[in-house]
Short mmCIF file of C-alpha atoms in Angstrom, two decimals:
data_model
loop_
_atom_site.label_atom_id
_atom_site.label_comp_id
_atom_site.label_asym_id
_atom_site.label_seq_id
_atom_site.Cartn_x
_atom_site.Cartn_y
_atom_site.Cartn_z
CA LYS A 1 -26.99 -44.62 -16.17
CA ARG A 2 -29.46 -46.31 -18.52
CA GLN A 3 -30.99 -42.90 -19.36
CA TYR A 4 -27.60 -41.46 -20.33
CA ASP A 5 -26.89 -44.64 -22.29
CA ASP A 6 -30.11 -44.17 -24.28
CA ILE A 7 -29.32 -40.51 -24.94
CA PHE A 8 -25.93 -41.47 -26.35
CA VAL A 9 -27.59 -43.85 -28.78
CA LYS A 10 -30.31 -41.41 -29.83
CA LEU A 11 -27.80 -38.62 -30.43
CA GLN A 12 -25.57 -41.09 -32.30
CA LEU A 13 -22.68 -40.43 -29.91
CA GLY A 14 -21.28 -43.94 -30.21
CA ARG A 15 -22.44 -47.28 -28.85
CA GLY A 16 -23.26 -45.86 -25.40
CA LEU A 17 -21.44 -45.72 -22.09
CA SER A 18 -21.98 -49.42 -21.45
CA ASN A 19 -19.80 -50.23 -24.44
CA SER A 20 -17.12 -47.59 -24.34
CA SER A 21 -14.90 -49.25 -26.94
CA GLY A 22 -16.95 -47.85 -29.79
CA THR A 23 -16.07 -44.67 -31.62
CA SER A 24 -18.12 -42.27 -33.67
CA LYS A 25 -17.70 -39.05 -35.60
CA CYS A 26 -19.52 -36.42 -33.48
CA ILE A 27 -20.53 -32.79 -33.79
CA SER A 28 -18.42 -30.65 -31.43
CA ILE A 29 -21.18 -28.42 -30.11
CA ILE A 30 -23.42 -31.42 -29.32
CA VAL A 31 -20.59 -33.10 -27.43
CA HIS A 32 -20.02 -29.89 -25.49
CA HIS A 33 -23.60 -29.49 -24.30
CA PHE A 34 -23.93 -33.18 -23.53
CA LEU A 35 -20.68 -33.15 -21.53
CA LYS A 36 -21.85 -30.07 -19.66
CA GLU A 37 -24.90 -31.94 -18.34
CA LEU A 38 -23.13 -35.25 -17.73
CA PRO A 39 -22.48 -35.95 -14.00
CA ALA A 40 -18.85 -35.65 -12.97
CA GLU A 41 -18.75 -39.19 -11.57
CA LEU A 42 -19.72 -40.62 -14.97
CA VAL A 43 -17.09 -38.49 -16.71
CA CYS A 44 -14.45 -39.81 -14.31
CA SER A 45 -15.52 -43.44 -14.61
CA HIS A 46 -15.62 -43.27 -18.44
CA ALA A 47 -12.84 -40.74 -19.01
CA SER A 48 -11.15 -42.70 -21.81
CA TYR A 49 -14.35 -42.95 -23.83
CA ILE A 50 -15.21 -39.25 -23.27
CA LEU A 51 -11.73 -38.36 -24.45
CA GLN A 52 -12.23 -40.39 -27.65
CA LEU A 53 -15.52 -38.59 -28.17
CA ILE A 54 -13.84 -35.19 -27.88
CA GLU A 55 -11.01 -36.23 -30.20
CA SER A 56 -13.51 -37.17 -32.86
CA ALA A 57 -15.46 -33.91 -32.49
CA ASN A 58 -13.28 -31.42 -34.32
CA ASP A 59 -15.38 -29.21 -36.57
CA ILE A 60 -16.42 -25.60 -37.03
CA SER A 61 -19.52 -25.86 -34.81
CA LEU A 62 -17.45 -25.20 -31.67
CA ASN A 63 -13.74 -24.79 -31.03
CA GLN A 64 -12.45 -28.13 -29.77
CA TYR A 65 -10.35 -26.60 -26.96
CA LEU A 66 -13.57 -25.69 -25.14
CA ASN A 67 -14.46 -29.39 -24.91
CA TYR A 68 -11.01 -30.25 -23.54
CA ARG A 69 -11.38 -27.47 -20.99
CA LEU A 70 -14.82 -28.68 -19.93
CA PHE A 71 -13.48 -32.23 -19.72
CA GLY A 72 -10.73 -31.08 -17.34
CA LEU A 73 -13.18 -29.17 -15.15
CA LYS A 74 -15.46 -32.20 -14.91
CA LEU A 75 -12.56 -34.49 -13.97
CA SER A 76 -11.45 -32.01 -11.30
CA GLU A 77 -14.87 -32.12 -9.63
CA ARG A 78 -14.25 -35.73 -8.64
CA LYS A 79 -10.96 -37.43 -7.90
CA PRO A 80 -10.28 -39.58 -10.98
CA GLN A 81 -8.77 -43.04 -10.68
CA VAL A 82 -5.00 -43.16 -10.45
CA ASP A 83 -4.64 -46.01 -12.92
CA TYR A 84 -5.84 -44.04 -15.95
CA VAL A 85 -5.26 -40.38 -15.04
CA ASP A 86 -1.70 -40.36 -16.41
CA SER A 87 -2.69 -41.87 -19.75
CA VAL A 88 -5.60 -39.44 -20.09
CA LEU A 89 -3.41 -36.43 -19.35
CA GLY A 90 -0.79 -37.74 -21.74
CA LYS A 91 -3.29 -37.76 -24.61
CA VAL A 92 -4.69 -34.35 -23.65
CA PHE A 93 -1.27 -32.74 -23.54
CA GLN A 94 -0.32 -34.28 -26.89
CA VAL A 95 -3.16 -32.25 -28.37
CA ILE A 96 -2.86 -28.97 -26.51
CA THR A 97 0.90 -28.68 -27.00
CA GLN A 98 0.01 -28.11 -30.66
CA TYR A 99 -1.98 -24.99 -29.76
CA SER A 100 -0.21 -21.82 -30.84
CA ARG A 101 -2.57 -19.36 -29.15
CA LEU A 102 -1.89 -18.56 -25.50
CA ASP A 103 -5.58 -18.01 -24.75
CA GLU A 104 -6.58 -21.55 -25.79
CA TYR A 105 -3.56 -23.11 -24.12
CA VAL A 106 -3.96 -21.49 -20.68
CA LYS A 107 -7.70 -22.13 -20.56
CA VAL A 108 -7.17 -25.87 -20.99
CA VAL A 109 -4.12 -26.27 -18.72
CA ASP A 110 -5.88 -24.25 -16.01
CA ALA A 111 -8.74 -26.77 -16.10
CA PHE A 112 -6.33 -29.72 -15.64
CA LEU A 113 -3.96 -28.03 -13.17
CA ASP A 114 -5.84 -29.20 -10.06
CA ILE A 115 -5.33 -32.82 -11.13
CA VAL A 116 -1.66 -32.20 -11.95
CA LEU A 117 -1.08 -30.74 -8.49
CA GLN A 118 -3.24 -33.30 -6.72
CA TYR A 119 -1.15 -36.18 -8.04
CA ASN A 120 2.17 -34.27 -7.89
CA MET A 121 2.77 -34.67 -11.61
CA ASP A 122 5.83 -32.45 -11.80
CA ASN A 123 6.51 -33.41 -15.42
CA TYR A 124 3.17 -31.96 -16.54
CA LEU A 125 3.67 -28.87 -14.37
CA THR A 126 6.97 -28.26 -16.15
CA ILE A 127 5.24 -28.69 -19.53
CA ILE A 128 2.55 -26.20 -18.50
CA LEU A 129 4.99 -23.49 -17.38
CA ASP A 130 7.24 -24.02 -20.41
CA GLY A 131 4.22 -23.78 -22.68
CA ILE A 132 3.02 -20.54 -21.11
CA SER A 133 6.48 -19.01 -21.36
CA ILE A 134 6.85 -19.87 -25.04
CA ARG A 135 3.40 -18.57 -26.03
CA ALA A 136 3.64 -15.38 -23.94
CA GLN A 137 6.83 -14.21 -25.62
CA SER A 138 6.65 -11.08 -27.75
CA LYS A 139 2.89 -10.61 -27.45
CA GLU A 140 0.58 -8.41 -25.43
CA ILE A 141 -1.47 -10.41 -22.96
CA THR A 142 -5.24 -10.03 -23.33
CA GLU A 143 -7.77 -9.73 -20.50
CA ASN A 144 -8.98 -13.31 -21.03
CA GLU A 145 -5.43 -14.62 -20.86
CA LEU A 146 -4.76 -12.58 -17.72
CA SER A 147 -7.75 -14.17 -16.01
CA SER A 148 -6.46 -17.68 -16.72
CA LEU A 149 -2.89 -16.80 -15.68
CA GLN A 150 -4.24 -15.37 -12.43
CA SER A 151 -6.13 -18.59 -11.75
CA ILE A 152 -3.05 -20.72 -12.48
CA ILE A 153 -0.75 -18.75 -10.16
CA VAL A 154 -3.30 -18.65 -7.33
CA LYS A 155 -3.65 -22.44 -7.55
CA LEU A 156 0.14 -22.85 -7.41
CA LEU A 157 0.34 -20.63 -4.32
CA ALA A 158 -2.42 -22.60 -2.62
CA HIS A 159 -0.72 -25.93 -3.38
CA PHE A 160 2.84 -25.32 -2.18
CA ASN A 161 3.67 -24.90 1.50
CA LEU A 162 6.29 -22.15 1.10
CA VAL A 163 6.30 -19.13 -1.17
CA GLU A 164 9.97 -19.85 -1.96
CA GLU A 165 8.89 -23.08 -3.69
CA VAL A 166 6.56 -21.15 -5.98
CA LEU A 167 9.06 -18.37 -6.70
CA ALA A 168 11.65 -21.00 -7.64
CA LEU A 169 9.42 -22.65 -10.26
CA SER A 170 10.69 -22.55 -13.81
CA HIS A 171 9.53 -19.44 -15.72
CA PHE A 172 7.47 -18.18 -12.74
CA ALA A 173 9.18 -14.77 -12.61
CA GLU A 174 8.83 -14.12 -16.35
CA ILE A 175 5.17 -15.17 -16.34
CA LEU A 176 4.54 -12.79 -13.45
CA HIS A 177 6.36 -10.05 -15.36
CA VAL A 178 3.98 -10.16 -18.35
CA MET A 179 0.93 -9.71 -16.12
CA TYR A 180 -0.56 -6.29 -15.44
CA GLY A 181 -3.60 -4.47 -14.09
CA SER A 182 -5.97 -5.85 -11.50
CA SER A 183 -4.96 -9.47 -12.20
CA ARG A 184 -1.34 -8.61 -11.39
CA ASP A 185 -2.45 -6.85 -8.20
CA VAL A 186 -4.48 -9.89 -7.09
CA VAL A 187 -1.54 -12.21 -7.74
CA ASN A 188 0.86 -9.90 -5.89
CA MET A 189 -1.46 -9.83 -2.88
CA HIS A 190 -1.67 -13.63 -2.86
CA ILE A 191 2.13 -13.88 -3.02
CA LEU A 192 2.61 -11.46 -0.13
CA ASP A 193 -0.11 -13.18 1.87
CA LYS A 194 1.63 -16.53 1.36
CA ALA A 195 5.04 -15.07 2.21
CA THR A 196 3.89 -13.50 5.47
CA ARG A 197 2.18 -16.56 6.93
CA ASN A 198 5.22 -18.61 7.93
CA GLY A 199 7.36 -16.38 10.12
CA TYR A 200 10.47 -14.39 9.27
CA ILE A 201 11.77 -13.94 5.72
CA CYS A 202 15.54 -14.38 5.59
CA ASP A 203 16.59 -15.45 2.08
CA PRO A 204 18.07 -12.41 0.25
CA THR A 205 16.78 -13.54 -3.16
CA THR A 206 13.27 -14.00 -1.80
CA ILE A 207 13.44 -10.63 -0.02
CA GLN A 208 14.44 -8.86 -3.22
CA MET A 209 11.66 -10.44 -5.26
CA LEU A 210 9.05 -9.73 -2.60
CA PHE A 211 10.32 -6.16 -2.36
CA GLU A 212 9.77 -5.69 -6.11
CA ILE A 213 6.32 -7.28 -5.83
CA SER A 214 5.46 -4.97 -2.90
CA GLN A 215 6.70 -1.95 -4.85
CA ALA A 216 4.50 -2.84 -7.84
CA LEU A 217 1.55 -3.27 -5.49
CA HIS A 218 2.27 0.02 -3.74
CA ASP A 219 2.60 1.95 -7.01
CA CYS A 220 -0.94 1.00 -7.98
CA LEU A 221 -2.33 2.71 -4.86
CA ASP A 222 -3.97 6.06 -5.56
CA VAL A 223 -3.07 8.43 -2.76
CA PHE A 224 -5.99 10.72 -3.65
CA SER A 225 -8.65 8.01 -3.72
CA VAL A 226 -10.96 7.25 -0.83
CA LYS A 227 -9.60 4.42 1.31
CA ASP A 228 -11.37 1.10 0.99
CA ASP A 229 -10.89 -2.40 2.35
CA HIS A 230 -8.93 -3.47 -0.73
CA HIS A 231 -6.35 -0.70 -0.36
CA GLU A 232 -6.17 -1.22 3.39
CA GLN A 233 -5.38 -4.89 2.80
CA GLN A 234 -2.65 -3.99 0.32
CA ALA A 235 -1.07 -1.58 2.79
CA HIS A 236 -1.30 -4.17 5.56
CA LEU A 237 0.45 -6.85 3.46
CA ILE A 238 3.29 -4.51 2.51
CA SER A 239 3.71 -3.46 6.14
CA ARG A 240 3.65 -7.08 7.29
CA PHE A 241 6.33 -7.99 4.74
CA VAL A 242 8.66 -5.24 5.97
CA GLN A 243 8.17 -6.32 9.59
CA LEU A 244 9.04 -9.96 8.83
CA VAL A 245 12.25 -9.34 6.89
CA ASP A 246 15.18 -10.46 9.02
CA TYR A 247 18.84 -10.17 8.02
CA GLY A 248 19.97 -11.65 11.31
CA ALA A 249 23.27 -10.25 12.54
CA GLU A 250 23.77 -8.23 9.33
CA MET A 251 22.32 -5.03 10.76
CA GLU A 252 23.77 -2.81 8.03
CA HIS A 253 21.88 -4.79 5.39
CA HIS A 254 18.73 -4.52 7.46
CA LEU A 255 19.07 -0.75 7.88
CA THR A 256 19.78 -0.35 4.16
CA PHE A 257 16.64 -2.35 3.43
CA LEU A 258 14.58 -0.06 5.69
CA VAL A 259 15.96 3.02 3.94
CA GLU A 260 14.91 1.52 0.59
CA CYS A 261 11.45 0.85 2.02
CA ARG A 262 11.20 4.45 3.17
CA GLY A 263 11.75 5.62 -0.39
CA ALA A 264 9.64 2.94 -2.09
CA PHE A 265 6.56 2.91 0.13
CA GLY A 266 6.08 6.61 0.85
CA ARG A 267 2.31 6.50 0.28
CA THR A 268 1.64 3.60 2.64
CA SER A 269 0.49 5.34 5.82
CA GLU A 270 0.47 2.08 7.75
CA LEU A 271 4.19 1.55 7.15
CA LYS A 272 6.14 3.27 10.00
CA VAL A 273 9.66 1.94 9.20
CA ALA A 274 11.50 4.03 11.81
CA LEU A 275 9.83 4.98 15.11
CA LEU A 276 7.66 1.89 15.45
CA GLY A 277 10.81 -0.20 15.20
CA GLY A 278 12.74 1.97 17.64
CA LEU A 279 15.09 3.24 14.91
CA VAL A 280 15.45 6.83 16.06
CA CYS A 281 18.38 7.57 13.73
CA HIS A 282 16.24 6.66 10.73
CA ALA A 283 13.43 8.80 12.10
CA ASP A 284 15.91 11.69 12.04
CA GLY A 285 16.69 10.81 8.44
CA LEU A 286 12.99 10.98 7.59
CA ILE A 287 12.70 14.47 9.03
CA HIS A 288 15.83 15.68 7.23
CA SER A 289 14.42 14.34 3.96
CA ALA A 290 11.08 16.03 4.57
CA ILE A 291 12.66 19.43 5.25
CA ASP A 292 15.07 19.07 2.31
CA CYS A 293 12.10 18.53 -0.01
CA LEU A 294 10.89 22.09 0.59
CA GLN A 295 14.42 23.48 0.88
CA SER A 296 15.17 22.38 -2.69
CA VAL A 297 12.05 23.92 -4.24
CA ASP A 298 12.95 26.23 -7.14
CA GLN A 299 11.13 29.41 -8.07
CA SER A 300 8.70 27.84 -10.56
CA GLU A 301 7.79 25.07 -8.13
CA GLY A 302 7.42 27.67 -5.39
CA LEU A 303 4.78 29.53 -7.40
CA ILE A 304 2.83 26.29 -7.71
CA LEU A 305 3.10 25.64 -3.98
CA GLN A 306 2.08 29.21 -3.27
CA ASN A 307 -1.34 28.37 -4.71
CA ASP A 308 -1.53 25.41 -2.34
CA SER A 309 -0.47 27.17 0.84
CA ASN A 310 -3.03 25.21 2.86
CA GLY A 311 -1.41 21.97 1.75
CA VAL A 312 2.06 23.20 2.72
CA LEU A 313 0.77 24.41 6.09
CA SER A 314 -0.93 21.06 6.72
CA TRP A 315 2.33 19.26 5.92
CA ILE A 316 4.35 21.42 8.34
CA ARG A 317 1.75 21.02 11.10
CA LYS A 318 1.94 17.23 10.70
CA LEU A 319 5.70 17.44 10.93
CA CYS A 320 5.41 19.45 14.16
CA SER A 321 3.01 16.83 15.53
CA LEU A 322 5.57 14.13 14.73
CA LEU A 323 8.31 16.09 16.49
CA VAL A 324 6.39 15.76 19.77
CA ILE A 325 7.41 12.09 19.96
CA ILE A 326 10.89 12.40 18.41
CA PRO A 327 13.52 12.31 21.19
CA GLY A 328 15.57 15.51 21.24
CA ASN A 329 19.19 15.21 20.22
CA PRO A 330 21.45 16.06 23.21
CA GLU A 331 24.19 17.27 20.85
CA GLN A 332 22.07 19.38 18.49
CA GLY A 333 19.54 20.47 21.10
CA VAL A 334 15.81 19.97 21.41
CA ALA A 335 15.10 23.07 19.29
CA TYR A 336 17.22 21.89 16.33
CA TYR A 337 14.35 20.77 14.10
CA PRO A 338 11.99 23.66 14.97
CA ARG A 339 14.81 26.08 14.10
CA SER A 340 15.42 24.18 10.85
CA ILE A 341 11.78 24.71 9.94
CA LEU A 342 12.06 28.40 10.82
CA ALA A 343 15.18 28.76 8.65
CA LEU A 344 13.35 27.06 5.79
CA ILE A 345 10.32 29.35 6.05
CA GLU A 346 12.41 32.50 6.22
CA SER A 347 14.64 31.55 3.29
CA GLN A 348 11.91 30.86 0.70
CA SER A 349 10.69 33.91 -1.21
CA TRP A 350 7.51 32.20 -2.39
CA ILE A 351 6.15 31.83 1.16
CA THR A 352 3.50 34.47 1.86
CA PRO A 353 3.24 36.44 5.14
CA GLN A 354 0.04 34.54 5.97
CA LEU A 355 1.71 31.15 5.58
CA ARG A 356 4.81 32.33 7.45
CA LEU A 357 2.71 33.55 10.39
CA ARG A 358 0.77 30.30 10.64
CA VAL A 359 3.99 28.27 10.59
CA PHE A 360 5.28 30.47 13.44
CA CYS A 361 2.11 29.68 15.38
CA ALA A 362 2.66 25.95 14.75
CA ILE A 363 6.20 26.24 16.13
CA LEU A 364 4.85 28.07 19.20
CA SER A 365 2.34 25.28 19.74
CA LEU A 366 5.12 22.68 19.42
CA SER A 367 7.37 24.46 21.91
CA ALA A 368 4.48 24.81 24.35
CA THR A 369 3.70 21.10 24.06
CA LEU A 370 7.33 20.02 24.51
CA SER A 371 7.62 22.16 27.65
CA GLN A 372 4.94 20.24 29.52
CA ASN A 373 5.92 17.95 32.36
CA LYS A 374 4.00 15.12 30.66
CA LEU A 375 3.66 14.96 26.90
CA PRO A 376 0.12 14.38 25.53
CA TYR A 377 1.23 11.33 23.48
CA HIS A 378 4.26 9.10 22.94
CA ALA A 379 5.65 6.68 20.35
CA TYR A 380 3.98 3.27 20.34
CA ASN A 381 7.35 1.57 20.78
CA THR A 382 8.29 1.76 24.48
CA GLU A 383 11.97 1.85 23.52
CA VAL A 384 11.48 5.37 22.13
CA VAL A 385 11.73 7.59 25.23
CA GLY A 386 9.83 10.87 25.14
CA ASN A 387 11.45 14.20 26.00
CA ASP A 388 9.44 14.43 29.23
CA GLN A 389 11.44 11.44 30.47
CA LEU A 390 14.66 11.96 28.56
CA PHE A 391 15.18 15.53 29.85
CA TYR A 392 13.33 15.23 33.16
CA GLY A 393 14.70 17.82 35.61
CA ASP A 394 17.10 19.30 33.01
CA ALA A 395 16.87 23.09 33.35
CA SER A 396 18.74 23.70 30.09
CA TYR A 397 16.00 21.86 28.19
CA HIS A 398 13.34 24.34 29.28
CA GLN A 399 15.68 27.29 28.79
CA GLU A 400 16.23 26.27 25.18
CA LEU A 401 12.48 26.04 24.56
CA GLU A 402 11.90 29.44 26.23
CA ALA A 403 14.55 31.00 24.01
CA LEU A 404 12.91 29.48 20.94
CA CYS A 405 9.52 30.78 22.04
CA SER A 406 10.78 34.34 22.64
CA SER A 407 12.46 34.36 19.21
CA VAL A 408 9.32 33.21 17.44
CA LEU A 409 7.08 35.69 19.27
CA THR A 410 9.21 38.51 17.90
CA LYS A 411 8.96 37.05 14.40
CA VAL A 412 5.18 36.91 14.74
CA ILE A 413 4.96 40.71 15.01
CA ASP A 414 7.28 41.21 12.01
CA SER A 415 5.34 38.70 9.90
CA VAL A 416 2.02 40.42 10.58
CA LEU A 417 3.47 43.80 9.65
CA GLN A 418 4.77 42.39 6.32
CA GLU A 419 1.22 41.71 5.08
CA PRO A 420 0.48 44.52 2.59
CA HIS A 421 -3.32 44.21 2.61
CA LYS A 422 -4.70 46.21 5.54
CA VAL A 423 -7.77 44.11 6.38
CA ILE A 424 -5.84 40.84 6.05
CA ARG A 425 -3.10 42.30 8.26
CA GLY A 426 -5.64 43.12 10.96
CA ASN A 427 -7.20 39.64 10.85
CA LEU A 428 -3.77 37.99 10.99
CA ALA A 429 -2.94 40.01 14.09
CA LEU A 430 -6.13 38.78 15.79
CA GLU A 431 -5.48 35.20 14.68
CA ALA A 432 -1.96 35.28 16.12
CA CYS A 433 -3.19 36.82 19.36
CA SER A 434 -5.82 34.11 19.85
CA TYR A 435 -3.29 31.38 19.04
CA ILE A 436 -0.78 32.66 21.60
CA LEU A 437 -3.37 33.12 24.34
CA SER A 438 -4.64 29.56 23.85
CA ALA A 439 -1.14 28.03 24.09
CA TYR A 440 0.46 29.93 26.98
CA LYS A 441 -0.38 31.01 30.48
CA ALA A 442 -0.44 34.69 31.37
CA SER A 443 2.92 36.45 31.66
CA SER A 444 4.29 39.93 31.13
CA GLU A 445 5.87 38.87 27.82
CA ILE A 446 2.61 37.37 26.58
CA SER A 447 0.75 40.51 27.63
CA THR A 448 3.18 42.74 25.76
CA ILE A 449 3.06 40.71 22.53
CA CYS A 450 -0.73 40.39 22.53
CA SER A 451 -1.20 44.09 23.26
CA LYS A 452 0.96 44.96 20.24
CA LEU A 453 -1.07 42.60 18.05
CA ILE A 454 -4.34 44.17 19.23
CA GLU A 455 -2.99 47.65 18.45
CA ILE A 456 -2.10 46.49 14.93
CA ALA A 457 -5.61 45.07 14.50
CA LYS A 458 -7.24 48.31 15.73
CA SER A 459 -5.23 50.30 13.19
CA CYS A 460 -6.46 48.08 10.35
CA LEU A 461 -10.04 47.16 11.20
CA ASN A 462 -13.27 48.93 12.07
CA VAL A 463 -13.67 49.61 15.78
CA ASN A 464 -16.93 47.62 15.76
CA ASP A 465 -15.39 44.56 14.07
CA LYS A 466 -16.93 41.54 15.82
CA TYR A 467 -13.80 39.35 15.52
CA MET A 468 -11.68 42.07 17.12
CA ARG A 469 -14.11 42.73 19.96
CA ASN A 470 -14.32 39.01 20.81
CA THR A 471 -10.53 38.68 20.71
CA VAL A 472 -10.05 41.65 23.05
CA ARG A 473 -12.61 40.21 25.44
CA TYR A 474 -10.81 36.82 25.37
CA MET A 475 -7.45 38.51 25.99
CA ASP A 476 -8.75 40.48 28.96
CA LYS A 477 -10.10 37.27 30.49
CA GLN A 478 -6.86 35.33 29.97
CA LEU A 479 -4.58 38.10 31.26
CA SER A 480 -6.72 39.21 34.18
CA SER A 481 -4.69 37.13 36.67
CA ILE A 482 -1.25 38.17 35.39
CA LEU A 483 1.47 38.48 38.07
CA GLY A 484 3.40 41.70 38.04
CA ASP A 485 6.77 39.98 38.55
CA ALA A 486 6.33 37.27 35.87
CA THR A 487 9.20 37.62 33.45
CA THR A 488 9.30 34.27 31.69
CA VAL A 489 6.95 32.32 29.48
CA VAL A 490 5.10 29.77 31.60
CA VAL A 491 3.72 26.96 29.49
CA SER A 492 0.15 25.81 30.09
CA THR A 493 -0.57 22.14 30.77
#
């Protein structure tokens, strides 16, 4: 203490800490560097004198707001005495309320916010939020200002027990609205994290605001970027929010909310709003929407998709994989969605014979899978009953799948023949033959179809073609045990 006292005297910073009643005209930058090195406990114990020192140091050597900010940070390091903290803050706020620039204002109030929250000084918190609102109007927020606003909001979220208390603060929504970029994303994640820590979310106003926050967070996700921990955390928070929303007995409101989520959070792979919650009807709605997307493609869009046939095929294969766990509709029949996909493929002129054939093969694979006595996978929610249980022992179920299979097998031949390029036509025939042989057990119908495909391939390709020779060898092996009286398609397990 004596050393600091001597330094004060040598630098002509007043009469020293031992006699804090003295005042002196000081150079701002000297005060700043001295205050930076001064221990926090001495700043707290002589806060009134330090404040006088800062007030007197107002020159061009260093902007005075930086000294007020440093003063606040030093006070926050140690808990200042209750008896003088209000008077000190009163003097500080008398000065900073005169600041017209948002950057200077938020930097200083951010430094004092911990003390304001620690002592529950609601009057100063109101002044802070009012001041930010006034200075943020009709101006673009800079990066420096965003950083301070982010710090202020994160401190508010850490202080209050419930997110509703923070959302209800004066001007909070409009302050959040002016934020953007990574700072806005960080704040949104903190809000969602706070909201999902205390059980179910029931207040409609809170739900709506959190929905908008989740939507803003979701829209910043880049679906083409490589997944990282940050994006995974964002997806998890959005998913957690949807799971915790609870409208109680108002089921219609809850279902409407889930439909809105389905449209708003389409890129969040973690968010399964239908099947995981046992909402089979909404799962049906998802599939209808997916099929309608391609059904409504116009000619110009079709030409674009034609250049991305692999992407379209991948999408349809994923849809077929999803249909394995979707319970069949007893009224529309288990083959309703596969037939809808077939109708879509056959109605679009932009779909090439190659793409059409591969979609047919995907439908064949789906029908083969659904015909098994035990499906390879089921929905995570145990309330969603798979077709192997729902239609157990129902002969009409298997008859419908056999009819679908026979129809598609016929279309396979026609699709191969529609390919104008001879070599491509031959390779497609071999591809279809291999696909069918891998999905189904030997039968007379399978033998007939595969033999026709091999004949097409022989008419298009060289007799020594390696792909054709291997396919013929594979077919002979698969059909070697065929029964002469087999007349139906028997699905492999």
